[in-house]
PDB file of N, CA and C in Angstrom:
ATOM      1  N   MET A   1       0.636  -1.196  -0.086  1.00 48.00           N
ATOM      2  CA  MET A   1       0.335   0.099  -0.208  1.00 48.00           C
ATOM      3  C   MET A   1       0.572   1.871  -0.435  1.00 48.00           C
ATOM      4  N   SER A   2       0.640   1.896  -0.798  1.00 49.00           N
ATOM      5  CA  SER A   2       1.179   3.467  -0.806  1.00 49.00           C
ATOM      6  C   SER A   2       1.239   4.887   0.498  1.00 49.00           C
ATOM      7  N   ALA A   3       2.064   6.069   0.424  1.00 49.00           N
ATOM      8  CA  ALA A   3       1.637   6.800   1.074  1.00 49.00           C
ATOM      9  C   ALA A   3       0.454   7.120   0.570  1.00 49.00           C
ATOM     10  N   GLN A   4       0.020   7.112  -0.244  1.00 52.00           N
ATOM     11  CA  GLN A   4      -1.158   7.844  -0.247  1.00 52.00           C
ATOM     12  C   GLN A   4      -1.912   7.269  -0.046  1.00 52.00           C
ATOM     13  N   HIS A   5      -2.469   5.911  -0.206  1.00 51.00           N
ATOM     14  CA  HIS A   5      -3.242   4.937   0.307  1.00 51.00           C
ATOM     15  C   HIS A   5      -3.844   5.436   1.714  1.00 51.00           C
ATOM     16  N   SER A   6      -2.505   5.371   3.168  1.00 52.00           N
ATOM     17  CA  SER A   6      -2.636   5.252   3.910  1.00 52.00           C
ATOM     18  C   SER A   6      -2.679   7.184   4.431  1.00 52.00           C
ATOM     19  N   GLU A   7      -2.607   7.865   3.872  1.00 59.00           N
ATOM     20  CA  GLU A   7      -3.332   9.018   4.393  1.00 59.00           C
ATOM     21  C   GLU A   7      -4.158   9.393   4.346  1.00 59.00           C
ATOM     22  N   MET A   8      -4.949   9.047   3.429  1.00 57.00           N
ATOM     23  CA  MET A   8      -6.515   9.184   3.096  1.00 57.00           C
ATOM     24  C   MET A   8      -7.266   9.184   3.921  1.00 57.00           C
ATOM     25  N   PRO A   9      -8.369  10.161   4.764  1.00 61.00           N
ATOM     26  CA  PRO A   9      -9.183   9.628   5.452  1.00 61.00           C
ATOM     27  C   PRO A   9     -10.499   9.024   5.605  1.00 61.00           C
ATOM     28  N   VAL A  10      -9.925   8.413   6.177  1.00 60.00           N
ATOM     29  CA  VAL A  10     -11.690   6.888   6.182  1.00 60.00           C
ATOM     30  C   VAL A  10     -12.976   7.507   7.465  1.00 60.00           C
ATOM     31  N   PRO A  11     -14.266   8.102   6.197  1.00 62.00           N
ATOM     32  CA  PRO A  11     -14.734   8.803   6.948  1.00 62.00           C
ATOM     33  C   PRO A  11     -16.090   7.308   8.032  1.00 62.00           C
ATOM     34  N   ALA A  12     -16.260   8.003   8.848  1.00 69.00           N
ATOM     35  CA  ALA A  12     -16.667   7.422  10.317  1.00 69.00           C
ATOM     36  C   ALA A  12     -17.661   6.235   9.992  1.00 69.00           C
ATOM     37  N   PRO A  13     -18.009   5.317   9.501  1.00 75.00           N
ATOM     38  CA  PRO A  13     -19.546   4.614   9.420  1.00 75.00           C
ATOM     39  C   PRO A  13     -20.643   4.953   9.786  1.00 75.00           C
ATOM     40  N   LEU A  14     -21.414   5.399   8.593  1.00 82.00           N
ATOM     41  CA  LEU A  14     -22.605   6.154   9.066  1.00 82.00           C
ATOM     42  C   LEU A  14     -23.303   4.795   9.805  1.00 82.00           C
ATOM     43  N   PRO A  15     -24.602   5.570  11.242  1.00 85.00           N
ATOM     44  CA  PRO A  15     -25.547   4.371  11.398  1.00 85.00           C
ATOM     45  C   PRO A  15     -26.421   4.431  10.429  1.00 85.00           C
ATOM     46  N   LEU A  16     -26.842   2.106   9.853  1.00 91.00           N
ATOM     47  CA  LEU A  16     -27.306   2.398   9.065  1.00 91.00           C
ATOM     48  C   LEU A  16     -28.406   1.204   9.468  1.00 91.00           C
ATOM     49  N   ARG A  17     -28.740   1.687  10.066  1.00 90.00           N
ATOM     50  CA  ARG A  17     -29.544   0.304  10.975  1.00 90.00           C
ATOM     51  C   ARG A  17     -30.866  -0.169  10.775  1.00 90.00           C
ATOM     52  N   THR A  18     -32.021   1.433   9.904  1.00 93.00           N
ATOM     53  CA  THR A  18     -33.358   1.245  10.447  1.00 93.00           C
ATOM     54  C   THR A  18     -33.797   1.979   8.806  1.00 93.00           C
ATOM     55  N   ILE A  19     -34.201   2.281   8.032  1.00 95.00           N
ATOM     56  CA  ILE A  19     -34.829   2.348   7.638  1.00 95.00           C
ATOM     57  C   ILE A  19     -34.403   3.574   6.910  1.00 95.00           C
ATOM     58  N   GLY A  20     -35.132   5.315   8.849  1.00 95.00           N
ATOM     59  CA  GLY A  20     -35.181   5.970   8.181  1.00 95.00           C
ATOM     60  C   GLY A  20     -33.549   6.148   8.561  1.00 95.00           C
ATOM     61  N   ASP A  21     -32.268   5.869   8.379  1.00 95.00           N
ATOM     62  CA  ASP A  21     -31.488   6.210   8.947  1.00 95.00           C
ATOM     63  C   ASP A  21     -30.786   6.128   7.287  1.00 95.00           C
ATOM     64  N   ILE A  22     -31.346   5.292   6.515  1.00 96.00           N
ATOM     65  CA  ILE A  22     -31.027   5.108   4.763  1.00 96.00           C
ATOM     66  C   ILE A  22     -31.267   6.246   4.337  1.00 96.00           C
ATOM     67  N   ARG A  23     -32.467   6.510   4.306  1.00 96.00           N
ATOM     68  CA  ARG A  23     -32.707   7.759   3.971  1.00 96.00           C
ATOM     69  C   ARG A  23     -32.323   8.735   4.696  1.00 96.00           C
ATOM     70  N   ALA A  24     -31.830   8.831   5.332  1.00 95.00           N
ATOM     71  CA  ALA A  24     -30.685  10.292   6.043  1.00 95.00           C
ATOM     72  C   ALA A  24     -29.729  10.240   4.944  1.00 95.00           C
ATOM     73  N   ALA A  25     -28.547   9.189   5.609  1.00 95.00           N
ATOM     74  CA  ALA A  25     -27.965   8.784   4.545  1.00 95.00           C
ATOM     75  C   ALA A  25     -28.161   9.051   3.130  1.00 95.00           C
ATOM     76  N   LEU A  26     -29.142   8.695   2.248  1.00 96.00           N
ATOM     77  CA  LEU A  26     -29.274   9.313   0.627  1.00 96.00           C
ATOM     78  C   LEU A  26     -29.521  10.910   0.407  1.00 96.00           C
ATOM     79  N   ARG A  27     -30.201  11.475   1.564  1.00 95.00           N
ATOM     80  CA  ARG A  27     -30.703  12.733   1.749  1.00 95.00           C
ATOM     81  C   ARG A  27     -29.114  13.349   1.562  1.00 95.00           C
ATOM     82  N   SER A  28     -28.768  13.413   2.564  1.00 93.00           N
ATOM     83  CA  SER A  28     -27.100  14.033   2.878  1.00 93.00           C
ATOM     84  C   SER A  28     -26.383  13.631   1.628  1.00 93.00           C
ATOM     85  N   GLY A  29     -26.551  13.196   0.638  1.00 92.00           N
ATOM     86  CA  GLY A  29     -25.847  12.606  -0.471  1.00 92.00           C
ATOM     87  C   GLY A  29     -25.213  11.333  -1.152  1.00 92.00           C
ATOM     88  N   HIS A  30     -24.768  10.670   0.253  1.00 91.00           N
ATOM     89  CA  HIS A  30     -23.924   9.186   0.643  1.00 91.00           C
ATOM     90  C   HIS A  30     -25.068   8.419  -0.666  1.00 91.00           C
ATOM     91  N   GLY A  31     -24.049   7.968  -0.852  1.00 90.00           N
ATOM     92  CA  GLY A  31     -24.732   6.349  -2.170  1.00 90.00           C
ATOM     93  C   GLY A  31     -24.466   6.942  -3.871  1.00 90.00           C
ATOM     94  N   PHE A  32     -25.262   6.456  -4.713  1.00 91.00           N
ATOM     95  CA  PHE A  32     -24.464   6.425  -4.905  1.00 91.00           C
ATOM     96  C   PHE A  32     -25.684   7.489  -6.614  1.00 91.00           C
ATOM     97  N   PRO A  33     -26.057   8.131  -7.811  1.00 92.00           N
ATOM     98  CA  PRO A  33     -26.653   8.970  -8.395  1.00 92.00           C
ATOM     99  C   PRO A  33     -28.287   8.581  -8.562  1.00 92.00           C
ATOM    100  N   GLY A  34     -28.658   9.245  -8.024  1.00 95.00           N
ATOM    101  CA  GLY A  34     -30.081   7.964  -8.982  1.00 95.00           C
ATOM    102  C   GLY A  34     -30.722   7.622  -7.216  1.00 95.00           C
ATOM    103  N   ASP A  35     -29.608   7.228  -6.243  1.00 96.00           N
ATOM    104  CA  ASP A  35     -29.863   6.157  -5.373  1.00 96.00           C
ATOM    105  C   ASP A  35     -31.330   6.295  -4.288  1.00 96.00           C
ATOM    106  N   ARG A  36     -31.309   7.846  -4.355  1.00 96.00           N
ATOM    107  CA  ARG A  36     -32.327   8.095  -3.508  1.00 96.00           C
ATOM    108  C   ARG A  36     -33.606   7.477  -3.606  1.00 96.00           C
ATOM    109  N   GLU A  37     -33.871   7.798  -5.217  1.00 97.00           N
ATOM    110  CA  GLU A  37     -35.341   7.809  -5.716  1.00 97.00           C
ATOM    111  C   GLU A  37     -35.476   6.511  -6.237  1.00 97.00           C
ATOM    112  N   SER A  38     -33.654   6.152  -6.605  1.00 97.00           N
ATOM    113  CA  SER A  38     -34.567   4.333  -5.770  1.00 97.00           C
ATOM    114  C   SER A  38     -35.096   3.419  -5.692  1.00 97.00           C
ATOM    115  N   PHE A  39     -34.086   4.037  -4.514  1.00 98.00           N
ATOM    116  CA  PHE A  39     -34.135   3.233  -3.145  1.00 98.00           C
ATOM    117  C   PHE A  39     -36.180   3.399  -2.341  1.00 98.00           C
ATOM    118  N   GLU A  40     -36.803   4.459  -2.959  1.00 97.00           N
ATOM    119  CA  GLU A  40     -37.736   4.466  -2.499  1.00 97.00           C
ATOM    120  C   GLU A  40     -39.250   4.416  -3.577  1.00 97.00           C
ATOM    121  N   ALA A  41     -39.402   3.529  -4.828  1.00 98.00           N
ATOM    122  CA  ALA A  41     -39.709   2.594  -5.390  1.00 98.00           C
ATOM    123  C   ALA A  41     -39.562   1.249  -5.169  1.00 98.00           C
ATOM    124  N   ASP A  42     -38.307   1.084  -5.300  1.00 98.00           N
ATOM    125  CA  ASP A  42     -37.650  -0.308  -4.745  1.00 98.00           C
ATOM    126  C   ASP A  42     -38.469  -0.830  -3.283  1.00 98.00           C
ATOM    127  N   LEU A  43     -38.586   0.009  -2.500  1.00 97.00           N
ATOM    128  CA  LEU A  43     -38.585  -0.737  -1.624  1.00 97.00           C
ATOM    129  C   LEU A  43     -40.205  -0.350  -1.762  1.00 97.00           C
ATOM    130  N   GLN A  44     -40.964   0.543  -1.740  1.00 97.00           N
ATOM    131  CA  GLN A  44     -41.771   0.788  -2.004  1.00 97.00           C
ATOM    132  C   GLN A  44     -43.309  -0.938  -3.043  1.00 97.00           C
ATOM    133  N   TYR A  45     -41.786  -1.168  -3.938  1.00 97.00           N
ATOM    134  CA  TYR A  45     -41.661  -2.270  -4.735  1.00 97.00           C
ATOM    135  C   TYR A  45     -41.894  -3.262  -4.261  1.00 97.00           C
ATOM    136  N   ALA A  46     -41.271  -3.477  -2.899  1.00 97.00           N
ATOM    137  CA  ALA A  46     -40.422  -5.081  -2.098  1.00 97.00           C
ATOM    138  C   ALA A  46     -42.354  -4.581  -0.852  1.00 97.00           C
ATOM    139  N   LEU A  47     -42.832  -3.601  -0.240  1.00 96.00           N
ATOM    140  CA  LEU A  47     -43.450  -3.685   0.526  1.00 96.00           C
ATOM    141  C   LEU A  47     -44.915  -3.702  -0.247  1.00 96.00           C
ATOM    142  N   GLU A  48     -45.516  -3.244  -1.063  1.00 96.00           N
ATOM    143  CA  GLU A  48     -46.289  -3.992  -2.577  1.00 96.00           C
ATOM    144  C   GLU A  48     -46.691  -4.815  -2.652  1.00 96.00           C
ATOM    145  N   THR A  49     -45.389  -6.424  -2.411  1.00 96.00           N
ATOM    146  CA  THR A  49     -45.788  -7.322  -2.957  1.00 96.00           C
ATOM    147  C   THR A  49     -45.249  -8.218  -2.270  1.00 96.00           C
ATOM    148  N   SER A  50     -44.596  -8.465  -1.189  1.00 95.00           N
ATOM    149  CA  SER A  50     -44.718  -9.034   0.052  1.00 95.00           C
ATOM    150  C   SER A  50     -45.161  -9.181   1.601  1.00 95.00           C
ATOM    151  N   THR A  51     -46.132 -10.671   1.625  1.00 94.00           N
ATOM    152  CA  THR A  51     -46.863 -11.156   2.565  1.00 94.00           C
ATOM    153  C   THR A  51     -46.543 -10.015   3.859  1.00 94.00           C
ATOM    154  N   GLU A  52     -47.776 -10.001   4.563  1.00 91.00           N
ATOM    155  CA  GLU A  52     -47.208  -9.589   6.169  1.00 91.00           C
ATOM    156  C   GLU A  52     -45.854 -10.786   7.254  1.00 91.00           C
ATOM    157  N   THR A  53     -46.550 -11.824   6.173  1.00 94.00           N
ATOM    158  CA  THR A  53     -45.916 -13.298   7.197  1.00 94.00           C
ATOM    159  C   THR A  53     -43.717 -13.590   6.350  1.00 94.00           C
ATOM    160  N   ASP A  54     -43.541 -12.662   5.770  1.00 95.00           N
ATOM    161  CA  ASP A  54     -42.780 -12.837   4.286  1.00 95.00           C
ATOM    162  C   ASP A  54     -42.232 -11.583   3.400  1.00 95.00           C
ATOM    163  N   LEU A  55     -41.426 -11.030   4.589  1.00 94.00           N
ATOM    164  CA  LEU A  55     -40.651  -9.496   4.550  1.00 94.00           C
ATOM    165  C   LEU A  55     -39.498  -9.719   4.388  1.00 94.00           C
ATOM    166  N   HIS A  56     -39.246 -10.486   2.965  1.00 96.00           N
ATOM    167  CA  HIS A  56     -37.568 -10.998   2.985  1.00 96.00           C
ATOM    168  C   HIS A  56     -37.352 -10.451   1.568  1.00 96.00           C
ATOM    169  N   ALA A  57     -38.191 -10.000   0.885  1.00 96.00           N
ATOM    170  CA  ALA A  57     -37.371  -8.918  -0.153  1.00 96.00           C
ATOM    171  C   ALA A  57     -37.580  -7.273   0.507  1.00 96.00           C
ATOM    172  N   VAL A  58     -37.793  -7.001   1.315  1.00 95.00           N
ATOM    173  CA  VAL A  58     -37.970  -5.494   1.707  1.00 95.00           C
ATOM    174  C   VAL A  58     -36.662  -5.504   2.677  1.00 95.00           C
ATOM    175  N   ALA A  59     -36.636  -6.676   3.278  1.00 95.00           N
ATOM    176  CA  ALA A  59     -34.659  -6.446   3.962  1.00 95.00           C
ATOM    177  C   ALA A  59     -33.884  -6.418   2.961  1.00 95.00           C
ATOM    178  N   THR A  60     -34.358  -7.825   2.161  1.00 96.00           N
ATOM    179  CA  THR A  60     -33.730  -7.024   1.100  1.00 96.00           C
ATOM    180  C   THR A  60     -32.921  -5.951   0.014  1.00 96.00           C
ATOM    181  N   VAL A  61     -33.895  -5.172  -0.091  1.00 96.00           N
ATOM    182  CA  VAL A  61     -33.971  -3.676  -0.313  1.00 96.00           C
ATOM    183  C   VAL A  61     -33.053  -3.115   0.375  1.00 96.00           C
ATOM    184  N   ILE A  62     -33.260  -3.269   2.022  1.00 95.00           N
ATOM    185  CA  ILE A  62     -32.323  -2.450   3.094  1.00 95.00           C
ATOM    186  C   ILE A  62     -31.106  -2.570   3.191  1.00 95.00           C
ATOM    187  N   VAL A  63     -30.734  -3.906   3.012  1.00 95.00           N
ATOM    188  CA  VAL A  63     -29.592  -4.326   3.062  1.00 95.00           C
ATOM    189  C   VAL A  63     -28.464  -4.155   1.840  1.00 95.00           C
ATOM    190  N   ASP A  64     -28.967  -3.642   0.461  1.00 96.00           N
ATOM    191  CA  ASP A  64     -29.203  -3.438  -0.712  1.00 96.00           C
ATOM    192  C   ASP A  64     -28.310  -1.792  -0.709  1.00 96.00           C
ATOM    193  N   TYR A  65     -28.934  -1.289  -0.614  1.00 96.00           N
ATOM    194  CA  TYR A  65     -28.601  -0.054   0.186  1.00 96.00           C
ATOM    195  C   TYR A  65     -27.822   0.291   1.032  1.00 96.00           C
ATOM    196  N   ARG A  66     -28.596  -0.249   2.234  1.00 95.00           N
ATOM    197  CA  ARG A  66     -26.725   0.223   3.156  1.00 95.00           C
ATOM    198  C   ARG A  66     -25.498  -0.262   2.497  1.00 95.00           C
ATOM    199  N   GLY A  67     -25.687  -1.656   1.843  1.00 93.00           N
ATOM    200  CA  GLY A  67     -23.970  -1.519   1.274  1.00 93.00           C
ATOM    201  C   GLY A  67     -23.975  -0.901   0.167  1.00 93.00           C
ATOM    202  N   ARG A  68     -24.324  -0.224  -1.067  1.00 93.00           N
ATOM    203  CA  ARG A  68     -24.512   0.825  -2.127  1.00 93.00           C
ATOM    204  C   ARG A  68     -23.911   2.338  -1.066  1.00 93.00           C
ATOM    205  N   ILE A  69     -24.636   2.575   0.397  1.00 94.00           N
ATOM    206  CA  ILE A  69     -23.842   3.588   1.060  1.00 94.00           C
ATOM    207  C   ILE A  69     -22.593   3.220   1.294  1.00 94.00           C
ATOM    208  N   ARG A  70     -22.341   2.450   2.049  1.00 91.00           N
ATOM    209  CA  ARG A  70     -20.814   1.861   2.369  1.00 91.00           C
ATOM    210  C   ARG A  70     -19.399   2.315   1.253  1.00 91.00           C
ATOM    211  N   LEU A  71     -20.148   1.642   0.222  1.00 90.00           N
ATOM    212  CA  LEU A  71     -19.535   1.427  -0.429  1.00 90.00           C
ATOM    213  C   LEU A  71     -18.584   2.848  -1.101  1.00 90.00           C
ATOM    214  N   TYR A  72     -19.945   4.071  -1.138  1.00 88.00           N
ATOM    215  CA  TYR A  72     -19.627   4.851  -1.686  1.00 88.00           C
ATOM    216  C   TYR A  72     -19.192   5.302  -1.134  1.00 88.00           C
ATOM    217  N   GLN A  73     -19.073   5.581   0.486  1.00 86.00           N
ATOM    218  CA  GLN A  73     -18.201   6.465   1.295  1.00 86.00           C
ATOM    219  C   GLN A  73     -16.085   5.723   1.234  1.00 86.00           C
ATOM    220  N   ASP A  74     -17.122   4.302   1.218  1.00 87.00           N
ATOM    221  CA  ASP A  74     -15.487   3.597   1.361  1.00 87.00           C
ATOM    222  C   ASP A  74     -14.170   4.814   0.564  1.00 87.00           C
ATOM    223  N   PRO A  75     -13.090   5.169   0.591  1.00 82.00           N
ATOM    224  CA  PRO A  75     -11.976   5.922   0.144  1.00 82.00           C
ATOM    225  C   PRO A  75     -11.446   4.851  -0.703  1.00 82.00           C
ATOM    226  N   GLU A  76     -11.425   3.941  -0.720  1.00 88.00           N
ATOM    227  CA  GLU A  76     -10.012   2.797  -2.423  1.00 88.00           C
ATOM    228  C   GLU A  76     -11.106   2.165  -3.311  1.00 88.00           C
ATOM    229  N   PHE A  77     -13.063   2.382  -2.960  1.00 84.00           N
ATOM    230  CA  PHE A  77     -14.095   2.355  -3.831  1.00 84.00           C
ATOM    231  C   PHE A  77     -12.946   3.065  -5.301  1.00 84.00           C
ATOM    232  N   ASP A  78     -13.284   4.607  -5.750  1.00 84.00           N
ATOM    233  CA  ASP A  78     -13.132   5.190  -6.447  1.00 84.00           C
ATOM    234  C   ASP A  78     -12.018   5.137  -6.901  1.00 84.00           C
ATOM    235  N   ILE A  79     -10.717   4.699  -6.293  1.00 87.00           N
ATOM    236  CA  ILE A  79      -9.142   4.325  -7.142  1.00 87.00           C
ATOM    237  C   ILE A  79      -9.671   2.661  -7.317  1.00 87.00           C
ATOM    238  N   ALA A  80     -10.671   1.961  -6.726  1.00 87.00           N
ATOM    239  CA  ALA A  80     -10.751   0.322  -7.898  1.00 87.00           C
ATOM    240  C   ALA A  80     -11.698   0.538  -9.010  1.00 87.00           C
ATOM    241  N   VAL A  81     -11.684   1.961  -8.643  1.00 86.00           N
ATOM    242  CA  VAL A  81     -12.926   2.248 -10.266  1.00 86.00           C
ATOM    243  C   VAL A  81     -12.115   2.891 -11.384  1.00 86.00           C
ATOM    244  N   GLN A  82     -10.857   3.519 -10.882  1.00 89.00           N
ATOM    245  CA  GLN A  82     -10.118   4.295 -11.503  1.00 89.00           C
ATOM    246  C   GLN A  82      -9.695   3.010 -12.059  1.00 89.00           C
ATOM    247  N   GLU A  83      -9.028   2.588 -11.814  1.00 90.00           N
ATOM    248  CA  GLU A  83      -8.201   0.878 -12.352  1.00 90.00           C
ATOM    249  C   GLU A  83      -8.641   0.185 -12.854  1.00 90.00           C
ATOM    250  N   GLY A  84     -10.512  -0.006 -12.521  1.00 91.00           N
ATOM    251  CA  GLY A  84     -10.889  -0.902 -14.249  1.00 91.00           C
ATOM    252  C   GLY A  84     -10.813   0.024 -14.712  1.00 91.00           C
ATOM    253  N   VAL A  85     -11.297   1.454 -15.532  1.00 92.00           N
ATOM    254  CA  VAL A  85     -11.321   1.912 -16.135  1.00 92.00           C
ATOM    255  C   VAL A  85     -10.281   2.266 -16.537  1.00 92.00           C
ATOM    256  N   ASP A  86      -8.830   2.883 -15.994  1.00 92.00           N
ATOM    257  CA  ASP A  86      -7.839   2.810 -16.809  1.00 92.00           C
ATOM    258  C   ASP A  86      -7.288   0.867 -17.578  1.00 92.00           C
ATOM    259  N   LEU A  87      -8.169   0.254 -16.928  1.00 92.00           N
ATOM    260  CA  LEU A  87      -7.594  -1.278 -17.236  1.00 92.00           C
ATOM    261  C   LEU A  87      -8.445  -1.696 -18.354  1.00 92.00           C
ATOM    262  N   ALA A  88      -9.412  -1.578 -18.858  1.00 93.00           N
ATOM    263  CA  ALA A  88     -10.596  -1.324 -19.738  1.00 93.00           C
ATOM    264  C   ALA A  88      -9.915  -0.553 -20.725  1.00 93.00           C
ATOM    265  N   THR A  89      -9.604   0.960 -20.703  1.00 92.00           N
ATOM    266  CA  THR A  89      -8.671   1.471 -22.027  1.00 92.00           C
ATOM    267  C   THR A  89      -7.265   0.370 -22.717  1.00 92.00           C
ATOM    268  N   ARG A  90      -6.539   0.267 -21.531  1.00 92.00           N
ATOM    269  CA  ARG A  90      -5.354  -0.218 -22.234  1.00 92.00           C
ATOM    270  C   ARG A  90      -6.353  -1.309 -22.932  1.00 92.00           C
ATOM    271  N   LEU A  91      -6.377  -1.687 -22.734  1.00 92.00           N
ATOM    272  CA  LEU A  91      -7.418  -3.497 -23.257  1.00 92.00           C
ATOM    273  C   LEU A  91      -7.969  -2.661 -24.619  1.00 92.00           C
ATOM    274  N   LYS A  92      -8.475  -2.189 -24.726  1.00 90.00           N
ATOM    275  CA  LYS A  92      -9.304  -1.481 -25.559  1.00 90.00           C
ATOM    276  C   LYS A  92      -8.329  -1.339 -26.674  1.00 90.00           C
ATOM    277  N   GLN A  93      -7.816  -0.633 -26.547  1.00 90.00           N
ATOM    278  CA  GLN A  93      -5.977  -0.330 -27.045  1.00 90.00           C
ATOM    279  C   GLN A  93      -5.451  -0.825 -27.770  1.00 90.00           C
ATOM    280  N   GLU A  94      -5.017  -2.241 -27.116  1.00 86.00           N
ATOM    281  CA  GLU A  94      -4.149  -3.437 -27.449  1.00 86.00           C
ATOM    282  C   GLU A  94      -5.374  -3.650 -28.494  1.00 86.00           C
ATOM    283  N   ASP A  95      -6.477  -3.416 -28.449  1.00 84.00           N
ATOM    284  CA  ASP A  95      -6.816  -4.635 -29.339  1.00 84.00           C
ATOM    285  C   ASP A  95      -7.271  -4.085 -30.724  1.00 84.00           C
ATOM    286  N   GLN A  96      -7.819  -2.585 -30.381  1.00 86.00           N
ATOM    287  CA  GLN A  96      -7.307  -1.585 -31.404  1.00 86.00           C
ATOM    288  C   GLN A  96      -5.938  -1.609 -32.778  1.00 86.00           C
ATOM    289  N   ASP A  97      -4.269  -1.776 -31.465  1.00 83.00           N
ATOM    290  CA  ASP A  97      -3.467  -1.746 -32.403  1.00 83.00           C
ATOM    291  C   ASP A  97      -3.281  -2.927 -32.806  1.00 83.00           C
ATOM    292  N   ARG A  98      -4.079  -4.083 -32.655  1.00 78.00           N
ATOM    293  CA  ARG A  98      -3.343  -5.296 -33.462  1.00 78.00           C
ATOM    294  C   ARG A  98      -3.920  -5.602 -35.359  1.00 78.00           C
TER     295      ARG A  98
END
């Protein structure tokens, strides 16, 4: 790990225990573009299609968006995305050079 990586401040994890916590995080700009609206739509759909004894779909939505918020907060995420973009660009260029 280079010095650049170790100097990056690591944000404190957000409390994401409830739907309200997730909504607050998304309102505060945590998460990917469109997540705030998508969360509400996905949650509404899960609620409408769930039975009173099976809320698995609702739990899945909550876990998914909690993970997306945590991923978005991870300082290593941008680095990994950039490495992937650089690799794809390099492979595309190599293919065109053939």
